[in-house]
Structures are given as structure tokens and as C-alpha cells.
PDB file of C-alpha atoms in Angstrom:
ATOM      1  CA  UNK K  25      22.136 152.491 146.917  1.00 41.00           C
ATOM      2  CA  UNK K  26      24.374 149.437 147.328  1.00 39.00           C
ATOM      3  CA  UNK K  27      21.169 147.200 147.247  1.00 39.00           C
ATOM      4  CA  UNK K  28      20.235 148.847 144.266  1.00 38.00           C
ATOM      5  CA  UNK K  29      24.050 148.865 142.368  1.00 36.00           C
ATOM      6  CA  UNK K  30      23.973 145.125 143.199  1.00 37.00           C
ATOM      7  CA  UNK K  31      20.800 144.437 141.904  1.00 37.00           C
ATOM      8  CA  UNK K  32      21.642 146.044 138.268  1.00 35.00           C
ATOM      9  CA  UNK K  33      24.656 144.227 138.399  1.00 37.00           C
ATOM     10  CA  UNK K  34      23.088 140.800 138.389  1.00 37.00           C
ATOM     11  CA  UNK K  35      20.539 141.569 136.048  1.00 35.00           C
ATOM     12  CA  UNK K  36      23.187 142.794 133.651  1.00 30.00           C
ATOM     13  CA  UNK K  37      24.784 139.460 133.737  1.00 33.00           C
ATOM     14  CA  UNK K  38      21.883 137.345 133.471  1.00 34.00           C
ATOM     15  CA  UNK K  39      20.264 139.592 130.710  1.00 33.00           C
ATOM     16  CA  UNK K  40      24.247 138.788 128.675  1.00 34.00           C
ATOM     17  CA  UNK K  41      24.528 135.506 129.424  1.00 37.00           C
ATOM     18  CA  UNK K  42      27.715 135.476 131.500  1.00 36.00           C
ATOM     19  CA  UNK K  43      28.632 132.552 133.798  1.00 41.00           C
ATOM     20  CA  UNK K  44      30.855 132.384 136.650  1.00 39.00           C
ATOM     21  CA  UNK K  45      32.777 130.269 134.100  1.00 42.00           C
ATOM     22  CA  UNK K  46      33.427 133.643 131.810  1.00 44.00           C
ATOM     23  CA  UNK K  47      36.867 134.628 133.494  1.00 53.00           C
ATOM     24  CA  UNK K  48      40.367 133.350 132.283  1.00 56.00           C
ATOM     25  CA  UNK K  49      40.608 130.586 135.159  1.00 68.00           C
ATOM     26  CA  UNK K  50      37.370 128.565 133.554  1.00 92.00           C
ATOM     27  CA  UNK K  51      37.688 129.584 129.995  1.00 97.00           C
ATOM     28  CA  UNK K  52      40.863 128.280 127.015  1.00 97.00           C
ATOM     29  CA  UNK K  53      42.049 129.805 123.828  1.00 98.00           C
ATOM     30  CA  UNK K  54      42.601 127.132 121.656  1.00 98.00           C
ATOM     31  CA  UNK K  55      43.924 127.382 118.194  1.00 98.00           C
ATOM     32  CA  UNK K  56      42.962 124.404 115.586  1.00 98.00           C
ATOM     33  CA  UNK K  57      44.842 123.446 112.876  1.00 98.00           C
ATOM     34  CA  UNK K  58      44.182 122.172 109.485  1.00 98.00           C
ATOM     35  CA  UNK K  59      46.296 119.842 107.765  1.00 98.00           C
ATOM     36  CA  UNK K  60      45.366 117.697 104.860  1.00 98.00           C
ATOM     37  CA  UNK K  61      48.506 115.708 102.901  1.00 98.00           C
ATOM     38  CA  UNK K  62      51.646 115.363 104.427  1.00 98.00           C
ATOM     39  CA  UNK K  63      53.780 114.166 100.813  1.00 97.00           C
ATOM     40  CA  UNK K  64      57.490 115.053 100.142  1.00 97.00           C
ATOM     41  CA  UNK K  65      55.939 115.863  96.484  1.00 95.00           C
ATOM     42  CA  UNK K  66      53.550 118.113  95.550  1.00 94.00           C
ATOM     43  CA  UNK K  67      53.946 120.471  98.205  1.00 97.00           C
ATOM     44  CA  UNK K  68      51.678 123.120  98.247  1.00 97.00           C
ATOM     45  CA  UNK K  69      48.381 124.653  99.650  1.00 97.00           C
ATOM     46  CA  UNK K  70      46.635 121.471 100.830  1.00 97.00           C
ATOM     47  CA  UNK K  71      50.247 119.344 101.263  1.00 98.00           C
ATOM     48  CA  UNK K  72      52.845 119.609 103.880  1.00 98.00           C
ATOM     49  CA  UNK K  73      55.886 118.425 104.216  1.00 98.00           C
ATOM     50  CA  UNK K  74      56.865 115.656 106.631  1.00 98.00           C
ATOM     51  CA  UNK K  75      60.123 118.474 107.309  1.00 98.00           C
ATOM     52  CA  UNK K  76      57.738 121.386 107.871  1.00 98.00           C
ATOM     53  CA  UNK K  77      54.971 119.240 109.961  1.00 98.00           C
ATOM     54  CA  UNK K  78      58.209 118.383 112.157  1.00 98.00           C
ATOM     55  CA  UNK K  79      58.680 121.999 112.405  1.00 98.00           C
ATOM     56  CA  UNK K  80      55.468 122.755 113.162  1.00 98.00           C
ATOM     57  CA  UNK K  81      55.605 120.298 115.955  1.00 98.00           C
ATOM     58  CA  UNK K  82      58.803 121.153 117.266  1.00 98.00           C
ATOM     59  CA  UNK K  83      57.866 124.999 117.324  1.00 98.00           C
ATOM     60  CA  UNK K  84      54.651 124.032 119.601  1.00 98.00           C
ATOM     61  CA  UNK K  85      56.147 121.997 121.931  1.00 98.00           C
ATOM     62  CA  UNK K  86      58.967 124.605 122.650  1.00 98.00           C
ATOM     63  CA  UNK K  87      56.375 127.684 123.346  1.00 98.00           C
ATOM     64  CA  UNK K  88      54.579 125.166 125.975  1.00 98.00           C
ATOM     65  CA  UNK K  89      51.508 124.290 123.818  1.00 98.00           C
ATOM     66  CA  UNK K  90      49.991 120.383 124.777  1.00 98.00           C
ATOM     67  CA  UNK K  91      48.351 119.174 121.548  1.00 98.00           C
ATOM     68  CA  UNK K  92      44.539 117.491 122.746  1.00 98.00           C
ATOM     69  CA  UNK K  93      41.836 115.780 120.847  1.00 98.00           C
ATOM     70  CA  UNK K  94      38.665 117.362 120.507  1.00 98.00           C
ATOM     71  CA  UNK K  95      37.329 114.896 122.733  1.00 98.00           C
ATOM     72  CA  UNK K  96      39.473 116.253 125.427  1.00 98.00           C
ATOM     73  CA  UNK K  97      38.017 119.906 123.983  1.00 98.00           C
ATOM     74  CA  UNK K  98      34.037 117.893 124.862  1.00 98.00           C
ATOM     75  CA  UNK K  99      34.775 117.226 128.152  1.00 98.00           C
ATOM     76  CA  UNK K 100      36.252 120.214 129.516  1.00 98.00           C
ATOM     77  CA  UNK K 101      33.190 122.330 127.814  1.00 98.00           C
ATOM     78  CA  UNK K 102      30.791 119.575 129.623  1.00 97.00           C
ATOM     79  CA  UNK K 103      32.212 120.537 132.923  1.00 96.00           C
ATOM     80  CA  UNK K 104      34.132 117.180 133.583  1.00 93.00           C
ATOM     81  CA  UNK K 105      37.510 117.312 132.404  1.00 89.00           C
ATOM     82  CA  UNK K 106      40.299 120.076 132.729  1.00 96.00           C
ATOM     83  CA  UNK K 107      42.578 121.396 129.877  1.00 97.00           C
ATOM     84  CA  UNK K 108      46.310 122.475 129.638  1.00 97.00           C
ATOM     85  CA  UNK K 109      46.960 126.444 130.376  1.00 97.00           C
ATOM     86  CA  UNK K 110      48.107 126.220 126.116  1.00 98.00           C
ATOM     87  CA  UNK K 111      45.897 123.820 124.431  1.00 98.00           C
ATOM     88  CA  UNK K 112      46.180 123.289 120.696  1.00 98.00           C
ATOM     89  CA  UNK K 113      44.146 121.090 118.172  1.00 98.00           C
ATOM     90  CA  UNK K 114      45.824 119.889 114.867  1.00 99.00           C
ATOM     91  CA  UNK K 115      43.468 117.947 112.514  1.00 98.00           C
ATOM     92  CA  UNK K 116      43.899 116.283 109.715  1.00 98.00           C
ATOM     93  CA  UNK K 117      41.397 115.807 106.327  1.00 98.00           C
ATOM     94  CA  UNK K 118      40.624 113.643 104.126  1.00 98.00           C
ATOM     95  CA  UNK K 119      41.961 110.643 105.644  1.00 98.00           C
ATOM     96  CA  UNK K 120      45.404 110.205 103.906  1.00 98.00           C
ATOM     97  CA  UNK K 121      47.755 107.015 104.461  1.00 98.00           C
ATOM     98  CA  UNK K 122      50.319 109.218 105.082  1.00 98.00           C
ATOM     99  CA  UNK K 123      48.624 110.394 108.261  1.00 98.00           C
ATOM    100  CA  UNK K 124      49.286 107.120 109.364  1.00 98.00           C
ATOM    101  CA  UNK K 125      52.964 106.704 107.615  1.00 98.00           C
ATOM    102  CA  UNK K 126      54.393 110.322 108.498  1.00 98.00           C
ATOM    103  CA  UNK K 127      51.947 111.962 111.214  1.00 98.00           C
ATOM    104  CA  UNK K 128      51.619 109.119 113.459  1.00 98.00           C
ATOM    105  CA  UNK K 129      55.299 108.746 113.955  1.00 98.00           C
ATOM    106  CA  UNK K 130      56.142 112.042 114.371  1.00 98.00           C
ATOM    107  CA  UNK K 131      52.983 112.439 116.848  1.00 98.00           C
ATOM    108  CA  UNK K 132      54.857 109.739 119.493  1.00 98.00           C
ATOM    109  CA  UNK K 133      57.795 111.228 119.062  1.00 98.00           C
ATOM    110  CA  UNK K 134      56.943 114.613 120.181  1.00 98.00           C
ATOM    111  CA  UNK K 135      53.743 113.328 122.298  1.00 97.00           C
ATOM    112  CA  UNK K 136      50.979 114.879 120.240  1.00 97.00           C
ATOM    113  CA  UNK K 137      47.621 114.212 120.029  1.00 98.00           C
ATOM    114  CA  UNK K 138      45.502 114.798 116.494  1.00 98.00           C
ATOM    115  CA  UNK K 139      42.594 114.241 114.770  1.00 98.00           C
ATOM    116  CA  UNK K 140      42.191 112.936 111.452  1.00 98.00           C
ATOM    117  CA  UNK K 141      38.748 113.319 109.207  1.00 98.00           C
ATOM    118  CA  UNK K 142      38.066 110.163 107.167  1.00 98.00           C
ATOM    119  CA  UNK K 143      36.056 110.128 103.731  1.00 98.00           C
ATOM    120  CA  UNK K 144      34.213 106.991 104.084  1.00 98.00           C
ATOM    121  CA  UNK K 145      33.902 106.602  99.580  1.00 98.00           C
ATOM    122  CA  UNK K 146      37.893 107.192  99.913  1.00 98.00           C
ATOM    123  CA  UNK K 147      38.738 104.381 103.019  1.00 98.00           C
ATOM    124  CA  UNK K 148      36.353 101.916 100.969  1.00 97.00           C
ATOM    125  CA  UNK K 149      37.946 101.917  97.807  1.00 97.00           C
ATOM    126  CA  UNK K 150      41.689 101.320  99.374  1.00 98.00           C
ATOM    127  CA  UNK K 151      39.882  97.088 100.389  1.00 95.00           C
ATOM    128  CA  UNK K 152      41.732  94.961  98.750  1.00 94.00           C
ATOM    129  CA  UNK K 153      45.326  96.903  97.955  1.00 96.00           C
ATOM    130  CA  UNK K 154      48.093  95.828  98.584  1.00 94.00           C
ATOM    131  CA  UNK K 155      50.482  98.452  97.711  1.00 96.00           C
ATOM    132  CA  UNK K 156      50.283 102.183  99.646  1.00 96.00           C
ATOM    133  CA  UNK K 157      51.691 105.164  99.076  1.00 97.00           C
ATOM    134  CA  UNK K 158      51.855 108.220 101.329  1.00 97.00           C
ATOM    135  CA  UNK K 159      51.499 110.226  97.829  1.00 97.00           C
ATOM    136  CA  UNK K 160      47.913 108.909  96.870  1.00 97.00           C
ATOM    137  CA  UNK K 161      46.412 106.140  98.889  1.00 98.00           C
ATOM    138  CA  UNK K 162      43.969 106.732 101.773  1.00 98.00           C
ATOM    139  CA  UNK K 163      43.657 104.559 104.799  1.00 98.00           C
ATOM    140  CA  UNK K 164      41.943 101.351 104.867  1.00 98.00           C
ATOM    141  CA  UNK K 165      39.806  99.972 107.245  1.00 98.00           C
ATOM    142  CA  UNK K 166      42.540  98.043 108.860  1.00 97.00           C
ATOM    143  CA  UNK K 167      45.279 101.227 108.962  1.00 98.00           C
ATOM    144  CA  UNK K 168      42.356 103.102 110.671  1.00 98.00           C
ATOM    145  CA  UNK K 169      42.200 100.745 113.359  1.00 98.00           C
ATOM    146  CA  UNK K 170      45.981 100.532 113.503  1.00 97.00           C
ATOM    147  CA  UNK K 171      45.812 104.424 114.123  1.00 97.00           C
ATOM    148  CA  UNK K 172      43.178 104.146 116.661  1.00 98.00           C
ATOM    149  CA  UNK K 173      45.146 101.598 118.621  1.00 97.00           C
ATOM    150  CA  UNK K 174      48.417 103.759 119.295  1.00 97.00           C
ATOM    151  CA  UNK K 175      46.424 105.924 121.087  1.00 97.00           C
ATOM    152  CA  UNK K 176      47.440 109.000 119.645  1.00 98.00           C
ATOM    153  CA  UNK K 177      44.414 109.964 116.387  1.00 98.00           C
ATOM    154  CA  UNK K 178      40.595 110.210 116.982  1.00 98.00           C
ATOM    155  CA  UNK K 179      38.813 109.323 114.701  1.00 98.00           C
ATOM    156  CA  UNK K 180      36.189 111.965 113.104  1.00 98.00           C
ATOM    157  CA  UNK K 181      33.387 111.786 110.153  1.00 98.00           C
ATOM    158  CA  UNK K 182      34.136 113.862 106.729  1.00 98.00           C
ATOM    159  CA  UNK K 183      30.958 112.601 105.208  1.00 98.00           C
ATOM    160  CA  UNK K 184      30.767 108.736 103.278  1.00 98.00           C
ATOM    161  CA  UNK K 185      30.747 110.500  99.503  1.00 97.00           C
ATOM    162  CA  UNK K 186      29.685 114.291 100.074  1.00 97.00           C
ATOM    163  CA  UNK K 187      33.591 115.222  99.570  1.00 96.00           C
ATOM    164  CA  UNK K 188      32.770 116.409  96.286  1.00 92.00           C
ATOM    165  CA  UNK K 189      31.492 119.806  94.678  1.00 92.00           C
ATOM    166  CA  UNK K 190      28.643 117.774  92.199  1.00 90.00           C
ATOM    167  CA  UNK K 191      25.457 117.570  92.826  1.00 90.00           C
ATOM    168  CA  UNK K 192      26.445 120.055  96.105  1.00 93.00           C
ATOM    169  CA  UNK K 193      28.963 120.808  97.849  1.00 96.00           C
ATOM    170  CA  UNK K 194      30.262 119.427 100.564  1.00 97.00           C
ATOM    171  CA  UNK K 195      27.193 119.340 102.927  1.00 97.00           C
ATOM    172  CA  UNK K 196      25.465 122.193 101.366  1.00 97.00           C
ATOM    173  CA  UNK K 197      21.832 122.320 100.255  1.00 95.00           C
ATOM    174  CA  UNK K 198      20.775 122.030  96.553  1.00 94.00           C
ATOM    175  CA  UNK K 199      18.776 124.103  95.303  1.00 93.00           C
ATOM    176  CA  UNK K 200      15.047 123.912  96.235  1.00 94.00           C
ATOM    177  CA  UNK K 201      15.797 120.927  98.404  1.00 96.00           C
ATOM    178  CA  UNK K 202      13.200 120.876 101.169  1.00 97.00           C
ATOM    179  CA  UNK K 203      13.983 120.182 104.578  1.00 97.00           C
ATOM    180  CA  UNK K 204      12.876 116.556 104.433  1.00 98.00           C
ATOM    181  CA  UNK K 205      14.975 115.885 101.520  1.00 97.00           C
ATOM    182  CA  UNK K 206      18.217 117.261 102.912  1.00 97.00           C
ATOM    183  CA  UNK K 207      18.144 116.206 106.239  1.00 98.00           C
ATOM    184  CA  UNK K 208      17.406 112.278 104.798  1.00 98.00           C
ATOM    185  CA  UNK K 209      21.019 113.046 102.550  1.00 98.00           C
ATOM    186  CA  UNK K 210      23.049 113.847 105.440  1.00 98.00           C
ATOM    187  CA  UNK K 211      21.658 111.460 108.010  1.00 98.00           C
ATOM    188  CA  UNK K 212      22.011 108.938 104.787  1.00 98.00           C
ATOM    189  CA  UNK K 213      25.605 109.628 104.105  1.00 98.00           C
ATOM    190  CA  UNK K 214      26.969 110.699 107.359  1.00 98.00           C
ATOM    191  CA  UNK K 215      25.466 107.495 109.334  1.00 98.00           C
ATOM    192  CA  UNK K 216      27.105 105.227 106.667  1.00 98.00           C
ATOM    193  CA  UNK K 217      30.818 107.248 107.329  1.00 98.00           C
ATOM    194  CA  UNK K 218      30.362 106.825 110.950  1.00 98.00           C
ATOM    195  CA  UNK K 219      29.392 103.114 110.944  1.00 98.00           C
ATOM    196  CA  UNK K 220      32.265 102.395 109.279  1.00 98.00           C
ATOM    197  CA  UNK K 221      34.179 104.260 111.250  1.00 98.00           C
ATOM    198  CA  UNK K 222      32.988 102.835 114.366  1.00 98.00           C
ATOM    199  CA  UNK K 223      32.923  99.243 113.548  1.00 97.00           C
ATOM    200  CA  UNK K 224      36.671  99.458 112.458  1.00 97.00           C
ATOM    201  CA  UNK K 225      37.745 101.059 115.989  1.00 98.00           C
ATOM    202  CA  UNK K 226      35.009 100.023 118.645  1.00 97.00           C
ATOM    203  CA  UNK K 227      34.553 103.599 120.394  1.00 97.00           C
ATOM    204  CA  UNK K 228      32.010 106.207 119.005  1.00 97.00           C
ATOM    205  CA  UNK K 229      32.246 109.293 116.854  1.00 98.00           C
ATOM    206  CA  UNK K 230      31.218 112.028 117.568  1.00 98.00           C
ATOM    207  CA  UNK K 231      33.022 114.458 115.426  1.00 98.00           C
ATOM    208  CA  UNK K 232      31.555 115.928 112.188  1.00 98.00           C
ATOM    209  CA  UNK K 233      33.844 117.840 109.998  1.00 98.00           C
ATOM    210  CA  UNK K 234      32.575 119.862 107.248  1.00 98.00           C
ATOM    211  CA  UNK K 235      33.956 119.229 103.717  1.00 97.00           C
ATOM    212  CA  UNK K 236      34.973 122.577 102.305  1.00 96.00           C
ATOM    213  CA  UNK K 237      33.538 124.501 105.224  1.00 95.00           C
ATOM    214  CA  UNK K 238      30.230 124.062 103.231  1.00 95.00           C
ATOM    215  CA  UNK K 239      27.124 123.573 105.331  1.00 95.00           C
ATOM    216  CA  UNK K 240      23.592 125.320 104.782  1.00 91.00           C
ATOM    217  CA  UNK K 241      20.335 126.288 106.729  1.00 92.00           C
ATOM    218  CA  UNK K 242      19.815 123.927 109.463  1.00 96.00           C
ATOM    219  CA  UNK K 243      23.166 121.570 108.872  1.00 98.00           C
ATOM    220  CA  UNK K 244      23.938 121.836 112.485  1.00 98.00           C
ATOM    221  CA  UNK K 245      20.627 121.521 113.663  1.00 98.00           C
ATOM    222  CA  UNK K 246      20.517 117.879 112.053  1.00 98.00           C
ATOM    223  CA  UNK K 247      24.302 116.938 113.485  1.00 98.00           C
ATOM    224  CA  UNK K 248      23.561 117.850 116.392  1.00 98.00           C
ATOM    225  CA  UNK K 249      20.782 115.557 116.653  1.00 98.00           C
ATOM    226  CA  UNK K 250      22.610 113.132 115.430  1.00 98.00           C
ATOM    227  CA  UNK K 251      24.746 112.893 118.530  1.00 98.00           C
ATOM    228  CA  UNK K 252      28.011 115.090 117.132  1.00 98.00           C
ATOM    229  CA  UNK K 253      29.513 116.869 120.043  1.00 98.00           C
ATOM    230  CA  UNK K 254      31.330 119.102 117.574  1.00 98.00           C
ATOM    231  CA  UNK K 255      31.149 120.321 114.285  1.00 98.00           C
ATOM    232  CA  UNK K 256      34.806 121.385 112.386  1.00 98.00           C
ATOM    233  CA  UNK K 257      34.716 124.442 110.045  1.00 98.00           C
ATOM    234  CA  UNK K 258      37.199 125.878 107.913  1.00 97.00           C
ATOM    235  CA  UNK K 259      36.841 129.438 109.028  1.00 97.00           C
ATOM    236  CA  UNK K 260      40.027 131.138 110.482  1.00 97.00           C
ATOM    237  CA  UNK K 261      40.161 132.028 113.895  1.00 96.00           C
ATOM    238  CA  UNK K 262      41.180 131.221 117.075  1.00 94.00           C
ATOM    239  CA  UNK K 263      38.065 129.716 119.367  1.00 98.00           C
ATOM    240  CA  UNK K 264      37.732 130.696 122.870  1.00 98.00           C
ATOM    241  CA  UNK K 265      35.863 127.179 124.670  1.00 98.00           C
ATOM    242  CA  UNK K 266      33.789 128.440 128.295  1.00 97.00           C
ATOM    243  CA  UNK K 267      34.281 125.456 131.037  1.00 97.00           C
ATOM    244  CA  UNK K 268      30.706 124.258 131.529  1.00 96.00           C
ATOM    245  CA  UNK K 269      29.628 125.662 127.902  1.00 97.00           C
ATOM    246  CA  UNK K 270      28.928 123.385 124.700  1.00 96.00           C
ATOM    247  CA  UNK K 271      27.808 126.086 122.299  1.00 90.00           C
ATOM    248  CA  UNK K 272      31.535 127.027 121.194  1.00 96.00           C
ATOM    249  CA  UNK K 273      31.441 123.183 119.914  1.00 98.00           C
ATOM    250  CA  UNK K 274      29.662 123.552 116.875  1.00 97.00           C
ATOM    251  CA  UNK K 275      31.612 125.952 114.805  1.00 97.00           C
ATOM    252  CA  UNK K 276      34.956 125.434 115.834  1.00 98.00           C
ATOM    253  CA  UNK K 277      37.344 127.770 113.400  1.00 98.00           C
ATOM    254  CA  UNK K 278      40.580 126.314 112.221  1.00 98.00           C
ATOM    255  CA  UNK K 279      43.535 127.714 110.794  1.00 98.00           C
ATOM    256  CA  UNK K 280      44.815 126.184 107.258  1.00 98.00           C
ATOM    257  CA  UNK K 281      48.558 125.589 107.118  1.00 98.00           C
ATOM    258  CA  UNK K 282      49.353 125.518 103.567  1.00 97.00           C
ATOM    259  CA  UNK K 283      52.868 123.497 103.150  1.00 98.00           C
ATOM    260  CA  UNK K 284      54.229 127.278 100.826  1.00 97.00           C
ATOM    261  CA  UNK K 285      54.397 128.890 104.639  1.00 96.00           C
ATOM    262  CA  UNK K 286      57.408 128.494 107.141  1.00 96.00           C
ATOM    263  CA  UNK K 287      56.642 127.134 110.269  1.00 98.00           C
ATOM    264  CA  UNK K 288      56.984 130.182 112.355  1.00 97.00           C
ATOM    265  CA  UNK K 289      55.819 132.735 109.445  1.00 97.00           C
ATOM    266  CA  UNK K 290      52.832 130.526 109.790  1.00 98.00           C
ATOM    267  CA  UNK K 291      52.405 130.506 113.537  1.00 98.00           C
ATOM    268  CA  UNK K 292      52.953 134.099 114.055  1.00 97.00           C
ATOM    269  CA  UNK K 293      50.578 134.948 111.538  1.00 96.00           C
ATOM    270  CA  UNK K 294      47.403 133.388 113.774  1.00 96.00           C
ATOM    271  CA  UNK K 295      49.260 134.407 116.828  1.00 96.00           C
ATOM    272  CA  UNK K 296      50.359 131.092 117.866  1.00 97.00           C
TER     273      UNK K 296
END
């Protein structure tokens, strides 16, 4: 009879899929976070101020949590690296100077990591100017390479020019677009993005992050074999990453912190 219980046992778990790695020793709840702006004007939805962001950074370090890069999220679901008991992700889109003005200072001050999502179209029409703003311009080439050399940002692709909603959006398919078709457009675009990005820091990408949230049939299918460990969404949630286990990587849910929320209203709303 014990033969037998033990037998049904193990072909339970191999018929679900569990792991030794499914337990709480081998496994993290991490909560991602999605910033865009950080402007002392125009606060709202999609802008935060650099008083809340403070806050917000304060507030995590004092409950314990160690802010990591998604590369740090890579390794530990390939098996090779370890995270902390209260990891946290906070990302950053669109690729805003003031990431570099605000975020970046505030980062080293309270020892954060984060991860900021360029728009290639965006970083390429900042060559040449001379005067930035942490209200409208984006980073250039060279301020990307400035934020890649404290140490502190990685680097991740938000598509060269699909940050738009016209001809699709974001990533999406068009209508009646065959599979050829769309998987040339985003191997097109996203390749351009991430040479940039690459040649202005010297280390690889290898972090796609969907504009919108907007992807279609087969979008992470043709990232994937692109080489992008991970794939950023903009569905809420908090994602649970297995030790060992890469398939949590490729729809990691994040949590959008509009700039009209408190800091803790905010955090204790997604349980943080």
C-alpha cells in the first residue's frame, strides 16, 4: 500500500509539472513597478513626482524590500544566481531624461536598482540638443551611456518607432498581416532599438518591453527567438519567479503607479 501511495504521488507531480523548486525556499514573489515621467509638472497618471518617487523609495527600503534588475530576475530563474527574501522590480518607460536627472540620483541614494525602457525614434531625435529638460526631452545616446555607467539602470528595448497607436499598436498585428509580414516588422524595428542600445553601452539586451501591453498571436514566440530573456507587460499582478524556471519570464505583470496615488495608498493596494 505504501509502494502503491508513493507511486501515485510521483505521478501526480510529474503529470502537474511541479519541481523540487515549487516550495517557498526556491521560489520569489516579486512585485514590478511601472513608472514612466518623473516631472514636478503635469503630474498625473503616467507622471510622478520626484517627492512621491522618493516616497515610494523610502517606503520600500523601510519594509526590507532590495530593488534588482531583471537581469538579476534571469539568473536566479536560470538556476545560477540567488535573490533577496523581498525582491522588487521598478521600471521605467519611455526613456525620459528625467530618469537620468531625478531617478538616477535618488536610486544611489537609497541603493536601488531599475530598469528603464528606451524608444529608439525618441533617443534619436534628442542628437544634436543642447538644451534638456526633465519635462520633455528623452535621453540621448550619450545620457544612456552615462546611465549605464553608474551602475545602477539596465538598459531594455521599447521598440525603435512602434510606440505609437497608427498603423498598430504598440507591437500588435494589423489586420490580415500574415505571419511573414509581422514577424519581418518586429525583428525590423526591434533589432534597430537594440543596436542602438547596445552600441551606446557595450553589454547586450535582452529585455523587451511591450508598448501599451499590446502584443498579438505569436509576439513572444518571435522575441523569444530573438534572444529576449524577458518580455514586460502591463498587466497587474504580482509574479511568482520558480528557481530553475524561465517560463514566468515572458509575461512578467507590473503594477502602474500613477503620480494621483500616495505612496502607501499605492503600495497597500498591490499588497506591497
Amino acid at each position: 500500500m505504501k509502494k502503491t501511495i508513493l507511486l501515485l504521488a510521483a505521478a501526480f507531480i510529474a503529470c502537474c509539472g511541479f519541481t523540487p523548486a515549487d516550495n517557498a525556499s526556491q521560489s520569489r514573489r516579486v512585485p514590478v513597478i511601472m513608472y514612466h515621467s518623473v516631472c514636478r509638472t503635469n503630474v498625473g497618471e503616467f507622471v510622478i513626482s520626484p517627492d512621491s518617487l522618493r516616497s515610494d523609495f523610502r517606503y520600500l527600503k523601510e519594509r526590507g524590500y532590495t530593488a534588482v534588475s531583471m537581469r538579476d530576475i534571469i539568473e536566479y530563474c536560470d538556476g545560477k544566481g540567488d535573490l533577496p527574501l523581498k525582491p522588487v522590480v521598478l521600471t521605467f518607460d519611455d526613456g525620459f531624461y528625467n530618469n537620468l536627472y531625478y531617478v538616477d540620483k535618488l536610486a544611489e541614494e537609497f541603493g536601488m536598482k531599475f530598469s528603464v525602457s528606451v524608444v529608439g525614434a525618441y533617443t534619436q531625435k534628442e542628437k544634436g540638443e543642447t538644451k534638456r529638460s526633465p519635462v520633455y526631452s528623452y535621453l540621448s545616446e550619450e545620457e544612456i551611456r552615462q546611465l549605464h555607467t553608474g551602475g545602477r539602470a539596465e538598459l531594455c528595448n521599447h521598440t525603435y518607432d512602434m510606440h505609437r497607436t497608427h498603423p498598430r499598436k504598440g507591437v500588435s498585428r494589423k489586420a490580415g498581416e500574415s505571419d511573414e509580414d509581422y514577424r519581418a516588422a518586429l525583428v525590423a524595428d526591434s533589432e534597430k532599438c537594440r543596436a542602438m542600445l547596445e552600441k551606446a553601452i557595450g553589454d547586450r539586451v535582452e529585455v523587451f518591453t511591450y508598448p501599451f501591453g499590446s502584443y498579438g498571436k505569436g509576439t513572444a514566440e518571435i522575441f523569444r527567438s530573438l534572444g529576449y530573456r524577458a518580455l514586460l507587460t502591463c498587466k497587474g499582478g504580482v509574479n511568482v519567479f520558480y528557481k530553475g524556471s524561465t517560463e514566468g519570464l515572458y509575461c512578467v505583470m507590473r503594477y502602474n503607479r500613477s503620480g494621483r496615488a500616495n505612496t502607501e495608498a499605492f503600495f497597500k493596494k498591490i499588497g506591497v
